[in-house]
């Protein structure tokens, strides 16, 4: 008997959730049955593939391809615009269901989490994983992968084995047979930039890395090298972090193009604030601190916050305050990344104000306008990166190239 960790990952989350939502809404089509992708506006060149159906995958379409590339690979491709409100709701419902199996859930991203079970034997754990997978399918109408092991790293690796709709184990005694044979780039935290460095050393599989000279890896890749070396050997020293009360809500975006004028920056801030404020209201919270962060094209970084004299959850209000912060601190260098966040949250303030019924309808009205404006101008892909960063998802720490892990953090 030991502690078991499971990693639950929604297969093609954005696509599955959209499909399940459309079925609920009574639409005839099932976008999973055709070559389809979730992606931003096709007319502008910034739209990228955020998720793909199995049929689209057969055409060679990958997440992160531009919509133009995807269209070339499959002329009949169905492009469905993203709907973040559906995703946030779907994610919340999923985690609520998973909570009925264990109170120990660590949310990793909008569609991935870890569940911890105390004193469960391996056979029972596998049985349970299958029943969780089936229940999700029955209740919500989409599939997940579940990885089962004794730590988060191994559970995540197992979850990424063959997809979709599968349960896999990767217990310590199975590392050699199941993990070491995989290409080194399949190891969690080995990204596009690390892979060629490892290949140059003759390291092509996870097993090669696990058996490489530790000192060499450590000297060459520093702390990141030591981390992936440990991961290759199945070691993960991180502790399990059960959910903590939300302390902040934020949203950031690495832009596909440099932003050089204030009007464009404001539009992007608006889109970021829109999702942030919406999430704040979903969490039934109000905030009294707003912040902006700006990364420019020469890696300069500015971050400022402002304490408000009152609590708010209003998009327009937060937007105005963040814009005034931005206008004060921006040094006119071309912008590569913008981030907004709100903190100093209070649940009670939300309850007090909820007697004003028109508050939400006002916000919703603005929401539609804003989202339309963004879609028209940039496509949703312009605002996809790093969404839903909150206190559960710590910001990426130094050493991990952040464009390799959009919206993820180095919490393992
Ligand atoms: Mg997923």
Short mmCIF file of C-alpha atoms and ligand atoms in Angstrom, two decimals:
data_model
loop_
_atom_site.label_atom_id
_atom_site.label_comp_id
_atom_site.label_asym_id
_atom_site.label_seq_id
_atom_site.Cartn_x
_atom_site.Cartn_y
_atom_site.Cartn_z
CA UNK A 1 0.00 0.00 0.00
CA UNK A 2 1.26 3.41 -0.82
CA UNK A 3 0.15 6.82 -1.91
CA UNK A 4 -1.05 6.89 -5.46
CA UNK A 5 -1.00 9.93 -7.70
CA UNK A 6 -3.17 10.11 -10.79
CA UNK A 7 -2.80 12.63 -13.58
CA UNK A 8 -6.07 13.43 -15.36
CA UNK A 9 -5.79 15.13 -18.74
CA UNK A 10 -8.71 16.00 -21.01
CA UNK A 11 -8.04 14.77 -24.56
CA UNK A 12 -7.96 17.73 -26.97
CA UNK A 13 -9.61 19.75 -24.23
CA UNK A 14 -10.75 22.81 -26.17
CA UNK A 15 -12.13 20.67 -28.98
CA UNK A 16 -13.76 18.09 -26.70
CA UNK A 17 -15.35 20.75 -24.52
CA UNK A 18 -16.64 22.67 -27.53
CA UNK A 19 -18.06 19.45 -29.00
CA UNK A 20 -19.73 18.45 -25.73
CA UNK A 21 -21.14 21.97 -25.37
CA UNK A 22 -22.50 21.98 -28.92
CA UNK A 23 -24.22 18.64 -28.29
CA UNK A 24 -25.79 20.02 -25.14
CA UNK A 25 -27.00 23.00 -27.14
CA UNK A 26 -28.65 20.57 -29.54
CA UNK A 27 -26.38 21.07 -32.53
CA UNK A 28 -26.43 18.21 -35.01
CA UNK A 29 -22.77 18.26 -35.88
CA UNK A 30 -20.03 16.62 -33.84
CA UNK A 31 -16.80 18.46 -34.58
CA UNK A 32 -14.85 15.45 -33.28
CA UNK A 33 -16.12 13.36 -36.20
CA UNK A 34 -14.66 15.61 -38.90
CA UNK A 35 -11.31 17.24 -39.62
CA UNK A 36 -11.63 20.26 -37.35
CA UNK A 37 -9.57 22.59 -35.21
CA UNK A 38 -10.18 25.18 -32.55
CA UNK A 39 -8.46 28.33 -33.70
CA UNK A 40 -8.69 32.09 -33.88
CA UNK A 41 -9.74 34.26 -36.73
CA UNK A 42 -8.55 32.84 -40.05
CA UNK A 43 -8.55 36.14 -41.91
CA UNK A 44 -5.66 37.58 -39.99
CA UNK A 45 -2.32 35.86 -40.00
CA UNK A 46 -2.02 35.48 -36.27
CA UNK A 47 -4.51 32.66 -35.79
CA UNK A 48 -3.07 29.36 -34.63
CA UNK A 49 -4.40 25.85 -34.01
CA UNK A 50 -5.24 25.49 -30.31
CA UNK A 51 -6.66 21.96 -30.51
CA UNK A 52 -7.37 19.46 -33.27
CA UNK A 53 -9.65 16.50 -33.91
CA UNK A 54 -8.23 13.03 -34.55
CA UNK A 55 -9.23 13.40 -38.22
CA UNK A 56 -7.36 16.71 -38.45
CA UNK A 57 -4.35 15.06 -36.86
CA UNK A 58 -4.35 12.47 -39.67
CA UNK A 59 -3.67 15.33 -42.10
CA UNK A 60 -0.54 16.16 -40.11
CA UNK A 61 -2.05 19.19 -38.40
CA UNK A 62 -0.42 19.99 -35.08
CA UNK A 63 -1.32 22.25 -32.18
CA UNK A 64 0.53 25.51 -32.73
CA UNK A 65 0.37 25.38 -36.55
CA UNK A 66 -0.88 28.58 -38.10
CA UNK A 67 -4.40 28.29 -39.48
CA UNK A 68 -2.95 29.00 -42.91
CA UNK A 69 -0.64 25.99 -42.67
CA UNK A 70 -3.47 23.84 -41.39
CA UNK A 71 -5.72 24.91 -44.26
CA UNK A 72 -3.00 23.96 -46.76
CA UNK A 73 -2.76 20.49 -45.22
CA UNK A 74 -6.52 20.04 -45.24
CA UNK A 75 -8.58 22.29 -47.54
CA UNK A 76 -11.90 21.12 -46.03
CA UNK A 77 -10.82 21.89 -42.50
CA UNK A 78 -13.55 23.13 -40.16
CA UNK A 79 -12.24 26.01 -38.04
CA UNK A 80 -14.20 26.62 -34.84
CA UNK A 81 -13.49 29.78 -32.82
CA UNK A 82 -12.47 29.32 -29.18
CA UNK A 83 -14.88 29.97 -26.37
CA UNK A 84 -13.06 30.46 -23.11
CA UNK A 85 -16.18 30.75 -21.01
CA UNK A 86 -17.19 27.25 -22.03
CA UNK A 87 -13.70 25.99 -21.12
CA UNK A 88 -13.63 27.59 -17.70
CA UNK A 89 -17.06 26.18 -16.89
CA UNK A 90 -16.18 22.73 -18.20
CA UNK A 91 -12.95 22.74 -16.21
CA UNK A 92 -14.73 23.73 -13.03
CA UNK A 93 -17.35 20.99 -13.42
CA UNK A 94 -14.67 18.40 -14.09
CA UNK A 95 -12.74 19.31 -10.95
CA UNK A 96 -15.94 19.24 -8.93
CA UNK A 97 -16.61 15.70 -10.10
CA UNK A 98 -13.04 14.62 -9.38
CA UNK A 99 -13.36 16.08 -5.91
CA UNK A 100 -15.94 13.41 -5.13
CA UNK A 101 -13.19 10.79 -5.51
CA UNK A 102 -10.58 12.52 -3.38
CA UNK A 103 -10.29 15.87 -1.66
CA UNK A 104 -6.60 16.04 -2.64
CA UNK A 105 -6.57 17.66 -6.04
CA UNK A 106 -3.81 19.80 -7.43
CA UNK A 107 -4.91 21.79 -10.44
CA UNK A 108 -2.12 21.92 -12.99
CA UNK A 109 -3.82 23.76 -15.82
CA UNK A 110 -7.29 24.31 -17.18
CA UNK A 111 -7.51 20.70 -18.37
CA UNK A 112 -4.97 18.82 -16.27
CA UNK A 113 -4.83 17.97 -12.60
CA UNK A 114 -3.28 15.56 -10.14
CA UNK A 115 -5.30 13.55 -7.64
CA UNK A 116 -3.74 11.95 -4.60
CA UNK A 117 -5.05 8.83 -2.90
CA UNK A 118 -3.70 7.69 0.44
CA UNK A 119 -3.00 4.01 1.02
CA UNK A 120 -4.36 2.55 -2.16
CA UNK A 121 -2.83 -0.57 -3.68
CA UNK A 122 -1.86 -0.66 -7.33
CA UNK A 123 -4.61 -3.01 -8.49
CA UNK A 124 -7.31 -0.95 -6.79
CA UNK A 125 -5.77 2.25 -8.19
CA UNK A 126 -5.97 0.94 -11.75
CA UNK A 127 -9.56 -0.16 -11.23
CA UNK A 128 -10.44 3.24 -9.82
CA UNK A 129 -8.76 5.10 -12.69
CA UNK A 130 -10.86 3.18 -15.21
CA UNK A 131 -14.04 3.94 -13.35
CA UNK A 132 -13.17 7.66 -13.12
CA UNK A 133 -12.45 7.74 -16.84
CA UNK A 134 -15.76 6.05 -17.66
CA UNK A 135 -17.72 8.29 -15.32
CA UNK A 136 -16.33 11.42 -16.96
CA UNK A 137 -17.32 10.05 -20.34
CA UNK A 138 -20.81 9.26 -19.12
CA UNK A 139 -21.46 12.50 -17.25
CA UNK A 140 -19.77 15.00 -19.57
CA UNK A 141 -19.51 13.24 -22.91
CA UNK A 142 -15.78 13.55 -23.52
CA UNK A 143 -12.67 11.45 -22.91
CA UNK A 144 -9.62 11.83 -20.71
CA UNK A 145 -6.29 10.10 -20.25
CA UNK A 146 -5.35 9.03 -16.76
CA UNK A 147 -1.79 8.32 -15.72
CA UNK A 148 -1.20 6.35 -12.53
CA UNK A 149 1.94 6.24 -10.42
CA UNK A 150 3.49 7.17 -7.10
CA UNK A 151 4.64 10.70 -7.89
CA UNK A 152 3.44 13.56 -10.06
CA UNK A 153 6.17 13.34 -12.67
CA UNK A 154 5.61 9.63 -13.34
CA UNK A 155 1.83 10.07 -13.33
CA UNK A 156 2.11 12.86 -15.88
CA UNK A 157 4.46 10.84 -18.07
CA UNK A 158 2.04 7.89 -17.92
CA UNK A 159 -0.87 10.16 -18.78
CA UNK A 160 0.95 11.23 -21.93
CA UNK A 161 1.45 7.70 -23.22
CA UNK A 162 -0.93 6.60 -25.96
CA UNK A 163 -4.04 8.82 -26.34
CA UNK A 164 -7.03 9.22 -26.28
CA UNK A 165 -9.35 7.58 -23.75
CA UNK A 166 -6.66 5.53 -21.98
CA UNK A 167 -5.42 4.69 -18.50
CA UNK A 168 -1.70 3.94 -18.20
CA UNK A 169 0.59 3.14 -15.31
CA UNK A 170 4.23 4.11 -14.95
CA UNK A 171 5.30 2.78 -11.57
CA UNK A 172 8.98 3.10 -10.62
CA UNK A 173 9.67 -0.49 -11.63
CA UNK A 174 8.22 0.24 -15.10
CA UNK A 175 10.37 3.31 -15.88
CA UNK A 176 12.94 1.36 -17.83
CA UNK A 177 10.48 -0.49 -20.00
CA UNK A 178 7.91 2.30 -20.54
CA UNK A 179 9.71 5.64 -20.20
CA UNK A 180 13.35 5.15 -21.11
CA UNK A 181 12.51 4.00 -24.64
CA UNK A 182 10.80 7.32 -25.44
CA UNK A 183 12.48 10.18 -27.33
CA UNK A 184 14.08 12.57 -24.85
CA UNK A 185 11.85 15.44 -26.01
CA UNK A 186 8.85 13.53 -24.63
CA UNK A 187 10.16 14.05 -21.11
CA UNK A 188 8.31 16.74 -19.18
CA UNK A 189 10.27 20.02 -19.20
CA UNK A 190 12.46 19.07 -22.16
CA UNK A 191 11.39 21.56 -24.77
CA UNK A 192 12.31 22.71 -28.21
CA UNK A 193 15.40 24.51 -27.00
CA UNK A 194 16.78 21.76 -24.78
CA UNK A 195 16.30 18.86 -27.19
CA UNK A 196 19.03 19.90 -29.70
CA UNK A 197 21.49 20.48 -26.85
CA UNK A 198 20.87 16.95 -25.58
CA UNK A 199 20.99 15.46 -29.07
CA UNK A 200 24.40 17.04 -29.57
CA UNK A 201 25.62 15.02 -26.59
CA UNK A 202 24.30 11.85 -28.19
CA UNK A 203 21.25 11.83 -25.91
CA UNK A 204 18.21 10.81 -27.92
CA UNK A 205 16.03 8.86 -25.49
CA UNK A 206 14.94 9.45 -21.92
CA UNK A 207 17.04 6.40 -21.03
CA UNK A 208 20.11 8.06 -22.60
CA UNK A 209 19.54 11.07 -20.34
CA UNK A 210 18.90 8.95 -17.24
CA UNK A 211 22.22 7.17 -17.79
CA UNK A 212 24.22 10.19 -18.91
CA UNK A 213 27.06 11.71 -16.87
CA UNK A 214 25.29 13.81 -14.24
CA UNK A 215 28.17 16.27 -13.94
CA UNK A 216 28.18 16.91 -17.67
CA UNK A 217 24.42 17.61 -17.74
CA UNK A 218 24.66 19.72 -14.62
CA UNK A 219 27.53 21.83 -15.94
CA UNK A 220 25.96 22.30 -19.33
CA UNK A 221 22.32 22.92 -18.45
CA UNK A 222 22.63 24.09 -14.84
CA UNK A 223 19.56 23.71 -12.60
CA UNK A 224 17.32 22.85 -15.54
CA UNK A 225 19.76 20.02 -16.41
CA UNK A 226 19.65 18.69 -12.85
CA UNK A 227 15.86 18.79 -12.93
CA UNK A 228 15.43 16.86 -16.17
CA UNK A 229 18.12 14.37 -15.14
CA UNK A 230 16.10 13.63 -12.00
CA UNK A 231 12.91 13.41 -14.04
CA UNK A 232 14.53 10.97 -16.49
CA UNK A 233 15.25 8.75 -13.49
CA UNK A 234 11.67 9.06 -12.27
CA UNK A 235 12.56 11.25 -9.28
CA UNK A 236 10.25 14.07 -8.36
CA UNK A 237 10.91 15.72 -5.03
CA UNK A 238 8.02 18.16 -5.24
CA UNK A 239 5.29 17.99 -2.67
CA UNK A 240 1.64 17.67 -3.43
CA UNK A 241 -0.06 21.03 -3.23
CA UNK A 242 -3.70 20.82 -2.31
CA UNK A 243 -5.88 23.70 -3.47
CA UNK A 244 -5.37 26.96 -1.64
CA UNK A 245 -7.79 29.85 -1.63
CA UNK A 246 -7.29 31.98 -4.72
CA UNK A 247 -5.11 34.96 -3.91
CA UNK A 248 -4.96 36.48 -7.34
CA UNK A 249 -6.34 36.06 -10.81
CA UNK A 250 -4.37 36.97 -13.88
CA UNK A 251 -3.95 36.50 -17.54
CA UNK A 252 -0.99 37.17 -19.79
CA UNK A 253 -0.26 36.92 -23.45
CA UNK A 254 2.93 36.45 -25.41
CA UNK A 255 2.13 38.31 -28.57
CA UNK A 256 2.72 36.96 -32.03
CA UNK A 257 3.78 40.42 -33.16
CA UNK A 258 5.38 43.45 -31.52
CA UNK A 259 2.98 46.03 -30.22
CA UNK A 260 4.27 49.54 -30.74
CA UNK A 261 1.26 51.80 -30.28
CA UNK A 262 -0.85 52.61 -27.29
CA UNK A 263 -4.22 51.89 -28.93
CA UNK A 264 -3.29 48.30 -29.77
CA UNK A 265 -1.84 47.81 -26.30
CA UNK A 266 -5.11 49.00 -24.79
CA UNK A 267 -7.14 46.59 -26.90
CA UNK A 268 -4.96 43.70 -25.76
CA UNK A 269 -5.17 44.82 -22.15
CA UNK A 270 -8.93 44.90 -22.54
CA UNK A 271 -9.00 41.33 -23.78
CA UNK A 272 -6.79 40.19 -20.91
CA UNK A 273 -8.86 42.08 -18.36
CA UNK A 274 -12.03 40.66 -19.82
CA UNK A 275 -11.02 37.08 -19.05
CA UNK A 276 -9.53 38.06 -15.72
CA UNK A 277 -12.60 39.95 -14.54
CA UNK A 278 -14.86 37.20 -15.77
CA UNK A 279 -12.88 34.64 -13.80
CA UNK A 280 -12.94 36.88 -10.77
CA UNK A 281 -16.73 37.00 -10.92
CA UNK A 282 -16.92 33.24 -11.49
CA UNK A 283 -14.92 32.82 -8.27
CA UNK A 284 -17.39 35.19 -6.58
CA UNK A 285 -14.61 37.54 -5.55
CA UNK A 286 -13.79 41.20 -5.80
CA UNK A 287 -10.35 42.80 -5.90
CA UNK A 288 -8.72 45.96 -4.65
CA UNK A 289 -5.30 45.71 -6.28
CA UNK A 290 -4.65 45.70 -10.03
CA UNK A 291 -1.32 45.04 -11.77
CA UNK A 292 0.24 45.21 -15.20
CA UNK A 293 3.42 43.58 -16.48
CA UNK A 294 5.16 44.40 -19.73
CA UNK A 295 7.94 42.46 -21.39
CA UNK A 296 9.54 44.20 -24.34
CA UNK A 297 11.29 42.77 -27.38
CA UNK A 298 14.72 43.27 -25.81
CA UNK A 299 13.67 41.33 -22.69
CA UNK A 300 13.17 44.41 -20.55
CA UNK A 301 10.53 43.82 -17.91
CA UNK A 302 8.29 46.28 -16.08
CA UNK A 303 5.66 45.42 -13.51
CA UNK A 304 3.51 47.81 -11.48
CA UNK A 305 0.53 47.57 -9.22
CA UNK A 306 -2.05 49.94 -7.86
CA UNK A 307 -4.14 49.79 -4.72
CA UNK A 308 -7.72 50.89 -5.26
CA UNK A 309 -9.72 52.65 -2.59
CA UNK A 310 -12.59 50.19 -3.06
CA UNK A 311 -13.38 46.61 -4.15
CA UNK A 312 -14.47 45.87 -7.69
CA UNK A 313 -15.16 43.04 -10.15
CA UNK A 314 -16.15 45.26 -13.02
CA UNK A 315 -14.32 44.77 -16.31
CA UNK A 316 -14.48 48.40 -17.29
CA UNK A 317 -13.26 49.57 -13.90
CA UNK A 318 -10.30 47.20 -13.79
CA UNK A 319 -9.52 48.00 -17.41
CA UNK A 320 -9.46 51.76 -16.80
CA UNK A 321 -7.15 51.41 -13.82
CA UNK A 322 -4.76 49.04 -15.56
CA UNK A 323 -4.63 51.31 -18.62
CA UNK A 324 -3.71 54.29 -16.49
CA UNK A 325 -0.94 52.22 -14.88
CA UNK A 326 0.23 51.11 -18.31
CA UNK A 327 0.26 54.65 -19.71
CA UNK A 328 2.39 55.77 -16.79
CA UNK A 329 5.04 53.04 -16.97
CA UNK A 330 5.35 52.02 -20.62
CA UNK A 331 8.65 53.30 -22.06
CA UNK A 332 7.51 52.90 -25.72
CA UNK A 333 9.74 49.88 -26.37
CA UNK A 334 8.03 47.33 -28.67
CA UNK A 335 6.01 44.93 -26.47
CA UNK A 336 6.27 41.15 -26.69
CA UNK A 337 4.23 40.18 -23.67
CA UNK A 338 1.50 41.78 -21.63
CA UNK A 339 0.11 40.53 -18.36
CA UNK A 340 -2.63 41.75 -16.07
CA UNK A 341 -3.67 40.52 -12.69
CA UNK A 342 -5.89 41.43 -9.78
CA UNK A 343 -5.27 40.64 -6.14
CA UNK A 344 -6.23 41.48 -2.56
CA UNK A 345 -9.41 39.50 -3.15
CA UNK A 346 -12.41 39.43 -0.89
CA UNK A 347 -15.34 37.06 -1.09
CA UNK A 348 -17.46 38.97 1.40
CA UNK A 349 -17.43 42.11 -0.73
CA UNK A 350 -18.89 40.11 -3.59
CA UNK A 351 -21.74 38.83 -1.41
CA UNK A 352 -22.54 42.34 -0.24
CA UNK A 353 -22.77 43.67 -3.74
CA UNK A 354 -24.64 40.77 -5.29
CA UNK A 355 -27.95 42.35 -4.29
CA UNK A 356 -27.47 44.67 -7.27
CA UNK A 357 -28.88 42.42 -9.90
CA UNK A 358 -27.88 44.40 -12.93
CA UNK A 359 -24.19 44.17 -12.13
CA UNK A 360 -23.62 40.98 -14.05
CA UNK A 361 -25.78 41.89 -16.99
CA UNK A 362 -23.83 45.11 -17.38
CA UNK A 363 -20.60 43.17 -17.38
CA UNK A 364 -21.92 40.61 -19.82
CA UNK A 365 -22.90 43.27 -22.27
CA UNK A 366 -19.39 44.66 -22.25
CA UNK A 367 -17.95 41.17 -22.44
CA UNK A 368 -19.61 40.45 -25.76
CA UNK A 369 -18.46 43.71 -27.25
CA UNK A 370 -14.91 43.26 -26.10
CA UNK A 371 -14.55 39.69 -27.25
CA UNK A 372 -15.99 40.55 -30.64
CA UNK A 373 -13.58 43.44 -30.94
CA UNK A 374 -10.59 41.24 -30.20
CA UNK A 375 -11.69 38.42 -32.48
CA UNK A 376 -12.20 40.86 -35.30
CA UNK A 377 -8.84 42.43 -34.89
CA UNK A 378 -6.47 39.67 -33.88
CA UNK A 379 -8.25 36.35 -33.50
CA UNK A 380 -8.41 34.67 -30.14
CA UNK A 381 -5.00 33.13 -30.66
CA UNK A 382 -3.52 36.53 -29.93
CA UNK A 383 -4.68 36.17 -26.35
CA UNK A 384 -4.27 32.47 -25.69
CA UNK A 385 -0.86 32.30 -24.08
CA UNK A 386 -0.61 31.95 -20.35
CA UNK A 387 -4.33 32.13 -19.73
CA UNK A 388 -5.70 31.33 -16.35
CA UNK A 389 -2.55 31.90 -14.41
CA UNK A 390 -3.63 32.26 -10.83
CA UNK A 391 -2.16 31.49 -7.47
CA UNK A 392 -2.43 27.74 -8.16
CA UNK A 393 -0.18 28.15 -11.15
CA UNK A 394 2.97 29.87 -10.13
CA UNK A 395 4.66 32.04 -12.71
CA UNK A 396 7.39 30.37 -14.69
CA UNK A 397 10.65 30.60 -12.92
CA UNK A 398 13.96 31.51 -14.46
CA UNK A 399 15.53 28.88 -16.65
CA UNK A 400 12.39 27.58 -18.30
CA UNK A 401 11.74 29.19 -21.65
CA UNK A 402 8.16 30.28 -21.16
CA UNK A 403 7.00 30.02 -24.72
CA UNK A 404 7.44 26.26 -24.56
CA UNK A 405 4.90 25.81 -21.83
CA UNK A 406 2.05 28.21 -22.39
CA UNK A 407 -0.13 28.43 -19.34
CA UNK A 408 1.89 25.87 -17.46
CA UNK A 409 4.21 26.26 -14.57
CA UNK A 410 7.18 24.43 -13.17
CA UNK A 411 5.30 23.08 -10.21
CA UNK A 412 6.25 19.44 -10.59
MG1 LIG B 1 -5.18 17.93 -22.46
#
